Coordinates of N, CA, C and O in Angstrom, one line a residue:
X1 N -5.6 3.6 -22.4 CA -6.3 2.4 -22.2 C -7.7 2.5 -21.9 O -8.2 3.4 -21.1
X2 N -8.6 1.6 -22.6 CA -9.9 1.8 -22.4 C -10.5 1.1 -21.0 O -10.0 -0.1 -20.7
X3 N -11.2 1.7 -20.3 CA -11.7 1.2 -19.0 C -13.1 0.5 -19.3 O -14.0 1.1 -19.7
X4 N -13.2 -0.7 -18.8 CA -14.5 -1.6 -18.9 C -15.6 -1.0 -18.0 O -15.2 -0.4 -17.0
X5 N -16.7 -1.4 -18.2 CA -17.9 -1.5 -17.3 C -17.5 -1.9 -15.9 O -17.9 -1.5 -14.8
X6 N -17.0 -3.2 -16.0 CA -16.5 -4.0 -14.8 C -15.8 -3.3 -14.0 O -15.8 -3.2 -12.8
X7 N -14.6 -2.6 -14.7 CA -13.6 -2.0 -13.8 C -14.1 -0.7 -13.3 O -13.7 -0.4 -12.1
X8 N -15.3 -0.1 -13.7 CA -15.8 1.1 -13.3 C -16.6 0.7 -12.1 O -16.7 1.3 -11.0
X9 N -17.2 -0.7 -12.0 CA -17.9 -1.2 -11.0 C -16.9 -1.3 -9.5 O -17.3 -1.0 -8.6
X10 N -15.7 -1.8 -10.1 CA -14.7 -2.0 -8.9 C -14.3 -0.8 -8.5 O -14.2 -0.6 -7.1
X11 N -14.1 0.3 -9.2 CA -13.7 1.7 -8.8 C -14.8 2.3 -7.9 O -14.7 2.9 -6.8
X12 N -16.1 2.0 -8.3 CA -17.4 2.7 -7.7 C -17.3 2.0 -6.1 O -17.6 2.6 -5.2
X13 N -17.0 0.7 -6.1 CA -16.9 -0.1 -4.9 C -15.9 0.6 -3.8 O -16.2 1.0 -2.8
X14 N -14.9 0.8 -4.5 CA -13.8 1.5 -3.5 C -14.1 3.0 -3.2 O -13.9 3.4 -2.1
X15 N -14.7 3.7 -4.1 CA -15.3 5.1 -3.8 C -16.3 5.0 -2.8 O -16.4 5.8 -1.8
X16 N -17.3 3.9 -2.9 CA -18.3 3.8 -1.7 C -17.8 3.5 -0.4 O -18.2 4.0 0.5
X17 N -16.8 2.7 -0.4 CA -16.0 2.2 0.8 C -15.5 3.6 1.5 O -15.5 3.8 2.7
X18 N -14.9 4.5 0.6 CA -14.4 5.7 1.0 C -15.4 6.7 1.7 O -15.2 7.2 2.9
X19 N -16.5 6.7 0.9 CA -17.5 7.5 1.6 C -18.3 7.0 3.0 O -18.3 7.7 4.0
X20 N -18.3 5.6 2.9 CA -18.8 4.9 4.1 C -17.8 5.2 5.2 O -18.4 5.4 6.4
X21 N -16.6 5.2 5.0 CA -15.5 5.2 5.9 C -15.7 6.6 6.8 O -15.7 6.7 8.0
X22 N -15.9 7.7 5.9 CA -16.1 8.9 6.5 C -17.2 9.0 7.4 O -17.3 9.5 8.6
X23 N -18.3 8.2 7.1 CA -19.6 8.3 7.9 C -19.3 7.6 9.2 O -20.1 7.8 10.1
X24 N -18.4 6.8 9.3 CA -18.1 5.9 10.4 C -17.0 6.6 11.2 O -16.7 5.9 12.4
X25 N -16.5 7.8 10.7 CA -15.3 8.2 11.6 C -13.9 7.9 11.0 O -12.9 8.4 11.6
X26 N -13.8 7.2 9.9 CA -12.5 7.0 9.4 C -12.1 8.2 8.1 O -12.8 9.0 8.0
X27 N -11.0 7.7 7.6 CA -10.5 8.6 6.7 C -11.3 8.4 5.2 O -11.8 7.2 5.0
X28 N -11.4 9.3 4.4 CA -12.0 9.2 3.1 C -11.4 8.4 2.0 O -11.1 8.9 0.8
X29 N -10.9 7.2 2.3 CA -10.3 6.4 1.4 C -10.7 4.9 1.4 O -11.1 4.4 2.5
X30 N -10.9 4.3 0.2 CA -11.3 2.9 0.1 C -10.5 2.1 -1.0 O -10.1 2.9 -1.8
X31 N -10.7 0.9 -0.8 CA -9.9 0.1 -1.8 C -10.5 -1.3 -2.0 O -11.0 -1.9 -1.0
X32 N -10.3 -1.8 -3.2 CA -10.6 -3.2 -3.4 C -9.6 -3.9 -4.2 O -8.9 -3.3 -4.9
X33 N -9.4 -5.2 -4.0 CA -8.4 -5.9 -4.9 C -9.2 -7.0 -5.5 O -10.1 -7.7 -4.9
X34 N -9.0 -7.1 -6.7 CA -9.7 -7.9 -7.7 C -8.8 -9.1 -8.4 O -7.7 -8.8 -8.7
X35 N -9.4 -10.3 -8.5 CA -8.7 -11.2 -9.2 C -9.7 -11.8 -10.2 O -10.7 -12.2 -9.9
X36 N -9.3 -11.7 -11.5 CA -10.3 -11.8 -12.6 C -11.4 -10.8 -12.6 O -11.1 -9.7 -12.5
X37 N -12.6 -11.4 -12.5 CA -13.8 -10.5 -12.4 C -14.5 -10.6 -11.0 O -15.7 -10.1 -10.8
X38 N -13.5 -10.9 -9.9 CA -14.1 -11.0 -8.6 C -13.4 -10.1 -7.6 O -12.1 -10.1 -7.6
X39 N -14.1 -9.3 -6.7 CA -13.5 -8.7 -5.6 C -13.1 -9.7 -4.6 O -13.9 -10.4 -4.2
X40 N -11.9 -9.8 -4.2 CA -11.4 -10.9 -3.3 C -11.1 -10.1 -1.9 O -11.3 -10.8 -0.9
X41 N -11.1 -8.9 -1.9 CA -10.9 -8.2 -0.7 C -11.2 -6.6 -0.7 O -11.1 -6.0 -1.9
X42 N -11.9 -6.0 0.3 CA -12.2 -4.7 0.3 C -12.2 -4.2 1.5 O -12.3 -4.8 2.7
X43 N -11.6 -2.8 1.7 CA -11.6 -2.2 2.9 C -11.5 -0.7 2.8 O -11.4 -0.3 1.7
X44 N -11.5 0.0 4.1 CA -11.4 1.3 3.9 C -10.4 1.9 5.0 O -9.8 0.9 5.7
X45 N -10.1 3.0 5.2 CA -9.0 3.6 6.0 C -9.6 3.4 7.4 O -10.9 3.8 7.5
X46 N -8.9 3.1 8.3 CA -9.1 2.9 9.7 C -8.2 3.4 10.6 O -8.1 2.9 11.9
X47 N -7.3 4.3 10.2 CA -6.3 4.9 10.9 C -6.8 5.4 12.2 O -6.4 5.0 13.3
X48 N -7.8 6.3 12.3 CA -8.4 6.9 13.6 C -9.2 5.9 14.2 O -9.2 5.9 15.7
X49 N -9.9 5.0 13.7 CA -10.7 4.1 14.3 C -10.0 2.9 15.1 O -10.4 2.4 16.1
X50 N -8.8 2.6 14.5 CA -7.9 1.5 15.0 C -6.6 2.1 15.7 O -5.9 1.4 16.3
X51 N -6.5 3.5 15.7 CA -5.3 4.0 16.3 C -4.1 3.3 15.7 O -3.0 3.1 16.4
X52 N -4.2 3.2 14.4 CA -3.0 2.6 13.6 C -2.6 3.5 12.5 O -3.5 3.5 11.4
X53 N -1.4 4.1 12.5 CA -1.2 4.9 11.4 C -0.8 4.2 10.0 O -0.8 4.8 9.0
X54 N -0.8 2.9 10.2 CA -0.5 2.1 8.8 C -1.9 1.4 8.3 O -1.8 0.7 7.4
X55 N -3.0 1.8 9.1 CA -4.2 1.2 8.6 C -4.8 2.0 7.4 O -6.1 2.5 7.6
X56 N -4.1 2.1 6.4 CA -4.7 2.8 5.2 C -5.5 1.9 4.4 O -5.3 0.6 4.6
X57 N -6.4 2.3 3.7 CA -7.3 1.4 2.8 C -6.6 0.4 2.0 O -6.9 -0.9 2.0
X58 N -5.5 0.7 1.3 CA -4.8 -0.1 0.6 C -4.1 -1.1 1.4 O -4.0 -2.4 1.0
X59 N -3.4 -0.8 2.5 CA -2.8 -1.7 3.3 C -3.8 -2.8 4.0 O -3.6 -3.9 4.0
X60 N -4.9 -2.1 4.5 CA -6.0 -3.1 5.1 C -6.4 -4.0 4.0 O -6.7 -5.2 4.2
X61 N -6.6 -3.7 2.7 CA -7.1 -4.4 1.7 C -6.1 -5.6 1.3 O -6.4 -6.8 1.1
X62 N -4.9 -5.1 1.2 CA -3.8 -6.1 0.9 C -3.6 -7.1 1.9 O -3.7 -8.4 1.8
X63 N -3.8 -6.8 3.3 CA -3.8 -7.9 4.5 C -4.9 -8.7 4.2 O -4.9 -10.0 4.5
X64 N -6.1 -8.2 3.7 CA -7.2 -9.2 3.7 C -7.1 -10.0 2.5 O -7.5 -11.3 2.5
X65 N -6.6 -9.7 1.4 CA -6.4 -10.3 0.1 C -5.5 -11.5 0.4 O -5.7 -12.6 0.1
X66 N -4.4 -11.1 0.9 CA -3.3 -12.1 1.3 C -3.9 -13.2 2.4 O -3.6 -14.4 2.1
X67 N -4.7 -12.9 3.2 CA -5.1 -13.8 4.4 C -6.2 -14.7 3.5 O -6.2 -16.0 3.6
X68 N -7.0 -14.2 2.7 CA -8.1 -14.9 1.8 C -7.3 -15.9 0.9 O -7.8 -17.0 0.8
X69 N -6.2 -15.5 0.4 CA -5.7 -16.3 -0.8 C -4.6 -17.1 -0.1 O -4.1 -18.0 -0.9
X70 N -4.2 -16.9 1.2 CA -3.2 -17.7 1.8 C -1.8 -17.5 1.1 O -0.9 -18.4 0.9
X71 N -1.5 -16.2 0.8 CA -0.2 -15.9 0.1 C 0.1 -14.5 0.4 O -0.6 -13.7 0.8
X72 N 1.5 -14.2 0.2 CA 1.9 -12.8 0.4 C 2.1 -12.4 -0.9 O 2.8 -11.1 -1.0
X73 N 2.0 -13.0 -2.1 CA 2.1 -12.5 -3.5 C 0.7 -12.5 -4.1 O 0.2 -13.5 -4.4
X74 N 0.4 -11.2 -4.6 CA -0.8 -11.0 -5.2 C -0.6 -10.8 -6.8 O -1.5 -10.0 -7.3
X75 N 0.1 -11.5 -7.4 CA 0.4 -11.5 -8.7 C -1.0 -12.0 -9.2 O -1.5 -13.1 -8.8
X76 N -1.5 -11.5 -10.5 CA -2.7 -11.8 -11.0 C -3.9 -11.0 -10.5 O -5.0 -11.3 -10.9
X77 N -3.5 -10.0 -9.6 CA -4.5 -9.1 -8.8 C -4.4 -7.8 -9.2 O -3.4 -7.4 -9.5
X78 N -5.3 -7.0 -9.3 CA -5.3 -5.5 -9.5 C -6.0 -4.9 -8.3 O -6.8 -5.5 -7.4
X79 N -5.4 -3.6 -7.9 CA -6.1 -3.0 -6.9 C -6.6 -1.6 -7.5 O -6.3 -1.0 -8.3
X80 N -7.9 -1.3 -6.9 CA -8.6 -0.1 -7.2 C -8.8 0.7 -5.9 O -9.2 0.1 -5.0
X81 N -8.3 1.8 -6.1 CA -8.2 2.7 -4.9 C -8.7 4.1 -5.0 O -8.7 4.5 -6.2
X82 N -9.5 4.6 -4.1 CA -10.3 5.7 -4.3 C -9.3 6.9 -4.5 O -9.7 8.1 -4.9
X83 N -8.1 6.8 -4.0 CA -7.0 7.9 -4.2 C -5.7 7.4 -4.6 O -5.4 6.2 -4.3
X84 N -4.9 8.2 -5.2 CA -3.6 7.8 -5.6 C -2.7 7.2 -4.3 O -2.8 8.1 -3.3
X85 N -2.1 6.3 -4.3 CA -1.5 5.7 -3.1 C -0.5 6.5 -2.5 O 0.3 7.1 -3.3
X86 N -0.3 6.7 -1.2 CA 0.8 7.4 -0.5 C 2.0 6.4 -0.7 O 1.8 5.4 -1.1
X87 N 3.1 7.2 -0.4 CA 4.4 6.2 -0.4 C 4.4 4.9 0.3 O 4.8 4.0 -0.1
X88 N 3.9 4.9 1.6 CA 3.7 3.7 2.4 C 2.8 2.6 1.4 O 3.4 1.5 1.5
X89 N 1.6 3.0 1.1 CA 0.8 2.0 0.3 C 1.4 1.7 -1.0 O 1.4 0.5 -1.4
X90 N 2.0 2.5 -1.7 CA 2.6 2.4 -2.9 C 3.8 1.2 -2.7 O 3.8 0.2 -3.5
X91 N 4.5 1.5 -1.6 CA 5.4 0.4 -1.4 C 4.9 -1.0 -1.0 O 5.3 -2.0 -1.4
X92 N 3.8 -0.8 -0.3 CA 3.0 -2.2 0.0 C 2.5 -2.9 -1.2 O 2.6 -4.1 -1.4
X93 N 2.0 -2.0 -2.1 CA 1.6 -2.4 -3.5 C 2.7 -3.4 -4.3 O 2.5 -4.4 -4.9
X94 N 3.7 -2.6 -4.2 CA 4.9 -3.3 -4.9 C 5.5 -4.5 -4.2 O 5.6 -5.4 -4.9
X95 N 5.5 -4.4 -3.1 CA 5.9 -5.6 -2.2 C 4.9 -6.9 -2.5 O 5.2 -8.0 -2.5
X96 N 3.7 -6.5 -2.6 CA 2.6 -7.5 -2.8 C 2.6 -8.0 -4.3 O 1.9 -9.0 -4.6
X97 N 3.1 -7.3 -5.2 CA 3.2 -7.7 -6.5 C 2.0 -7.7 -7.4 O 1.7 -8.4 -8.1
X98 N 1.2 -6.6 -6.9 CA -0.1 -6.4 -7.8 C 0.2 -5.9 -9.2 O 1.2 -5.4 -9.4
X99 N -0.8 -6.4 -10.0 CA -0.5 -6.2 -11.3 C -0.7 -4.8 -12.0 O 0.0 -4.2 -12.7
X100 N -1.8 -4.1 -11.4 CA -2.2 -2.8 -11.8 C -2.8 -2.0 -10.6 O -3.3 -2.6 -9.7
X101 N -2.5 -0.7 -10.7 CA -3.0 0.2 -9.8 C -4.0 1.1 -10.5 O -3.7 1.9 -11.4
X102 N -5.3 1.2 -10.1 CA -6.3 2.1 -10.7 C -6.7 3.1 -9.3 O -7.0 2.5 -8.3
X103 N -6.7 4.3 -9.7 CA -7.1 5.4 -8.5 C -8.0 6.2 -9.3 O -8.2 6.6 -10.2
X104 N -8.7 6.9 -8.2 CA -9.7 8.0 -8.5 C -9.1 9.3 -8.2 O -8.5 9.9 -9.0
X105 N -9.0 9.8 -7.0 CA -8.6 11.0 -6.6 C -7.0 11.0 -6.7 O -6.4 10.2 -6.5
X106 N -6.4 12.4 -7.0 CA -5.1 12.5 -7.0 C -4.4 12.8 -5.7 O -5.3 13.2 -4.7
X107 N -3.1 12.6 -5.5 CA -2.6 13.0 -4.3 C -2.6 14.6 -4.1 O -2.7 14.8 -2.7
X108 N -2.7 15.3 -5.0 CA -2.8 16.8 -4.9 C -4.2 17.1 -4.5 O -4.5 17.9 -3.6
X109 N -5.3 16.4 -4.9 CA -6.6 16.6 -4.3 C -6.7 16.3 -2.8 O -7.2 16.8 -2.1
X110 N -6.0 15.1 -2.5 CA -5.8 14.8 -1.2 C -5.3 15.7 -0.3 O -5.6 16.1 0.9
X111 N -4.1 16.3 -0.8 CA -3.4 17.4 0.0 C -4.3 18.6 0.3 O -4.3 19.2 1.2
X112 N -5.3 18.9 -0.8 CA -6.1 20.0 -0.6 C -7.2 19.8 0.5 O -7.7 20.8 1.0
X113 N -7.5 18.6 0.9 CA -8.3 18.3 2.1 C -7.5 17.9 3.3 O -8.1 17.4 4.2
X114 N -6.3 18.1 3.4 CA -5.5 18.0 4.6 C -4.7 16.6 4.6 O -4.1 16.2 5.8
X115 N -4.6 15.7 3.5 CA -3.9 14.7 3.5 C -2.6 14.8 2.5 O -2.7 14.3 1.5
X116 N -1.7 15.5 3.0 CA -0.6 15.7 2.2 C 0.6 15.0 2.5 O 1.1 15.1 3.6
X117 N 1.0 13.9 1.5 CA 2.1 13.1 1.8 C 3.1 13.5 1.0 O 4.0 12.7 0.8
X118 N 3.2 14.7 0.2 CA 4.2 15.2 -0.7 C 5.6 15.3 0.0 O 6.5 15.0 -0.2
X119 N 5.4 15.7 1.5 CA 6.6 15.8 2.3 C 7.4 14.5 2.2 O 8.6 14.4 2.4
X120 N 6.7 13.2 2.3 CA 7.4 12.0 2.3 C 8.2 11.9 0.9 O 9.3 11.3 0.9
X121 N 7.4 12.2 -0.2 CA 8.0 11.9 -1.4 C 9.3 13.0 -1.5 O 10.4 12.3 -2.0
X122 N 9.3 14.1 -1.0 CA 10.4 14.9 -1.1 C 11.6 14.4 -0.1 O 12.5 14.4 -0.3
X123 N 11.1 13.8 1.2 CA 12.0 13.3 2.0 C 12.8 12.2 1.6 O 14.1 12.1 1.8
X124 N 12.4 11.4 0.6 CA 12.8 10.3 0.2 C 14.2 10.6 -0.7 O 15.1 9.9 -1.0
X125 N 14.0 11.7 -1.4 CA 15.0 12.4 -2.2 C 16.2 13.0 -1.3 O 17.3 13.2 -2.0
X126 N 16.2 13.1 -0.1 CA 17.1 13.9 0.8 C 18.0 12.8 1.3 O 17.7 11.7 1.7
X127 N 19.4 13.0 1.4 CA 20.3 12.1 1.9 C 20.0 11.7 3.3 O 19.4 12.6 4.1
X128 N 20.4 10.5 3.8 CA 20.0 10.0 5.1 C 20.4 11.0 6.2 O 19.5 11.3 7.2
X129 N 21.6 11.5 6.1 CA 22.0 12.6 7.1 C 21.2 14.0 7.2 O 21.6 14.9 8.0
X130 N 20.5 14.2 6.1 CA 19.8 15.5 6.1 C 18.3 15.3 6.3 O 17.6 16.5 5.9
X131 N 17.7 14.3 6.6 CA 16.4 14.1 6.7 C 15.8 14.7 8.0 O 16.5 14.9 9.0
X132 N 14.6 15.0 8.0 CA 13.8 15.5 9.2 C 13.8 14.7 10.5 O 13.9 15.3 11.6
X133 N 13.7 13.5 10.2 CA 13.7 12.5 11.3 C 15.2 11.9 11.3 O 15.6 11.3 10.4
X134 N 16.0 12.1 12.4 CA 17.4 11.6 12.3 C 17.4 10.1 12.1 O 16.7 9.3 12.7
X135 N 18.2 9.6 11.2 CA 18.5 8.2 11.0 C 19.9 7.8 11.2 O 20.9 8.3 10.7
X136 N 20.0 7.0 12.3 CA 21.3 6.8 12.8 C 21.9 5.3 12.8 O 20.9 4.4 13.4
X137 N 22.8 5.1 12.1 CA 23.3 3.8 11.8 C 24.0 3.4 13.0 O 24.9 4.1 13.6
X138 N 23.7 2.1 13.6 CA 24.5 1.5 14.7 C 24.6 0.0 14.7 O 23.7 -0.5 14.2
X139 N 25.6 -0.6 15.4 CA 25.7 -2.2 15.6 C 25.5 -2.8 14.4 O 25.0 -4.0 14.3
X140 N 26.2 -2.4 13.2 CA 26.1 -3.1 11.9 C 26.6 -4.5 12.0 O 25.9 -5.4 11.4
X141 N 27.7 -4.8 12.7 CA 28.3 -6.2 12.9 C 27.3 -7.1 13.6 O 27.1 -8.3 13.0
X142 N 26.6 -6.7 14.6 CA 25.7 -7.5 15.2 C 24.3 -7.7 14.3 O 24.0 -8.7 14.5
X143 N 24.0 -6.6 13.7 CA 22.8 -6.6 12.9 C 23.1 -7.7 11.8 O 22.2 -8.2 11.3
X144 N 24.3 -7.6 11.3 CA 24.6 -8.5 10.1 C 24.3 -10.0 10.3 O 24.1 -10.8 9.4
X145 N 24.2 -10.4 11.5 CA 23.8 -11.8 12.0 C 22.8 -12.5 11.4 O 22.8 -13.5 10.9
X146 N 21.8 -11.6 11.5 CA 20.5 -12.2 10.9 C 20.5 -12.1 9.4 O 20.0 -13.2 8.9
X147 N 21.2 -11.3 8.7 CA 21.6 -11.5 7.3 C 22.2 -12.6 7.0 O 21.7 -13.4 6.0
X148 N 23.3 -12.9 7.8 CA 24.0 -14.2 7.5 C 23.2 -15.4 7.6 O 23.4 -16.4 6.8
X149 N 22.4 -15.4 8.8 CA 21.6 -16.7 8.8 C 20.5 -16.8 7.6 O 20.4 -17.9 7.2
X150 N 20.0 -15.6 7.2 CA 19.1 -15.6 6.1 C 19.9 -16.2 4.7 O 19.5 -17.1 4.0
X151 N 21.2 -15.6 4.6 CA 22.0 -16.0 3.4 C 22.3 -17.5 3.3 O 22.2 -18.2 2.5
X152 N 22.4 -18.1 4.5 CA 22.9 -19.5 4.5 C 21.7 -20.4 4.8 O 21.8 -21.7 4.9
X153 N 20.4 -19.9 4.9 CA 19.3 -20.8 5.3 C 18.7 -21.3 3.8 O 18.5 -20.6 2.9
X154 N 18.9 -22.8 3.8 CA 18.5 -23.4 2.6 C 17.1 -23.7 2.6 O 16.7 -24.2 1.5
X155 N 16.2 -23.4 3.7 CA 14.8 -23.6 3.4 C 14.0 -22.4 3.5 O 12.8 -22.4 3.7
X156 N 14.7 -21.2 3.3 CA 14.0 -20.0 3.3 C 13.0 -19.9 2.1 O 13.2 -20.5 1.1
X157 N 12.0 -19.1 2.4 CA 11.1 -18.7 1.2 C 11.3 -17.3 0.9 O 11.1 -16.3 1.6
X158 N 11.9 -17.2 -0.3 CA 12.2 -16.0 -0.9 C 11.0 -15.1 -1.3 O 10.1 -15.6 -1.7
X159 N 11.1 -13.9 -1.2 CA 10.1 -12.8 -1.6 C 10.6 -11.5 -2.3 O 11.7 -11.2 -2.4

């Protein structure tokens, strides 16, 4: 796949945001979401600045894009991120239905500077009863009530 000059501009902006984040005390990650030839949202990692472990650049940018477009579906949009997304961000990207993911640094390069998310990738392959954080199923019958309400709701917005 050939990368256009415009696409390089989008990635340069994600990289610029990553570097700017470091200078402000955040993590070295930036992302932009593009629709057509326009950046509709841009953000960087703010985990330490916001005391929020979910405040990764991709998640912050998805939240901004959804707010701007007034939707939770970002079909027709692409994300440019300075680093290969972690499992959480990758999940958010899939839930948002973005069309393409473009990234700069690899997750291996991130691990080399202390951002190793490979343990999560490995953990996902382990059966629930053998994971490092215990996962305990309970109150299934009561929990099923909300699923039944959803199933029978004729005005729900599916996603």
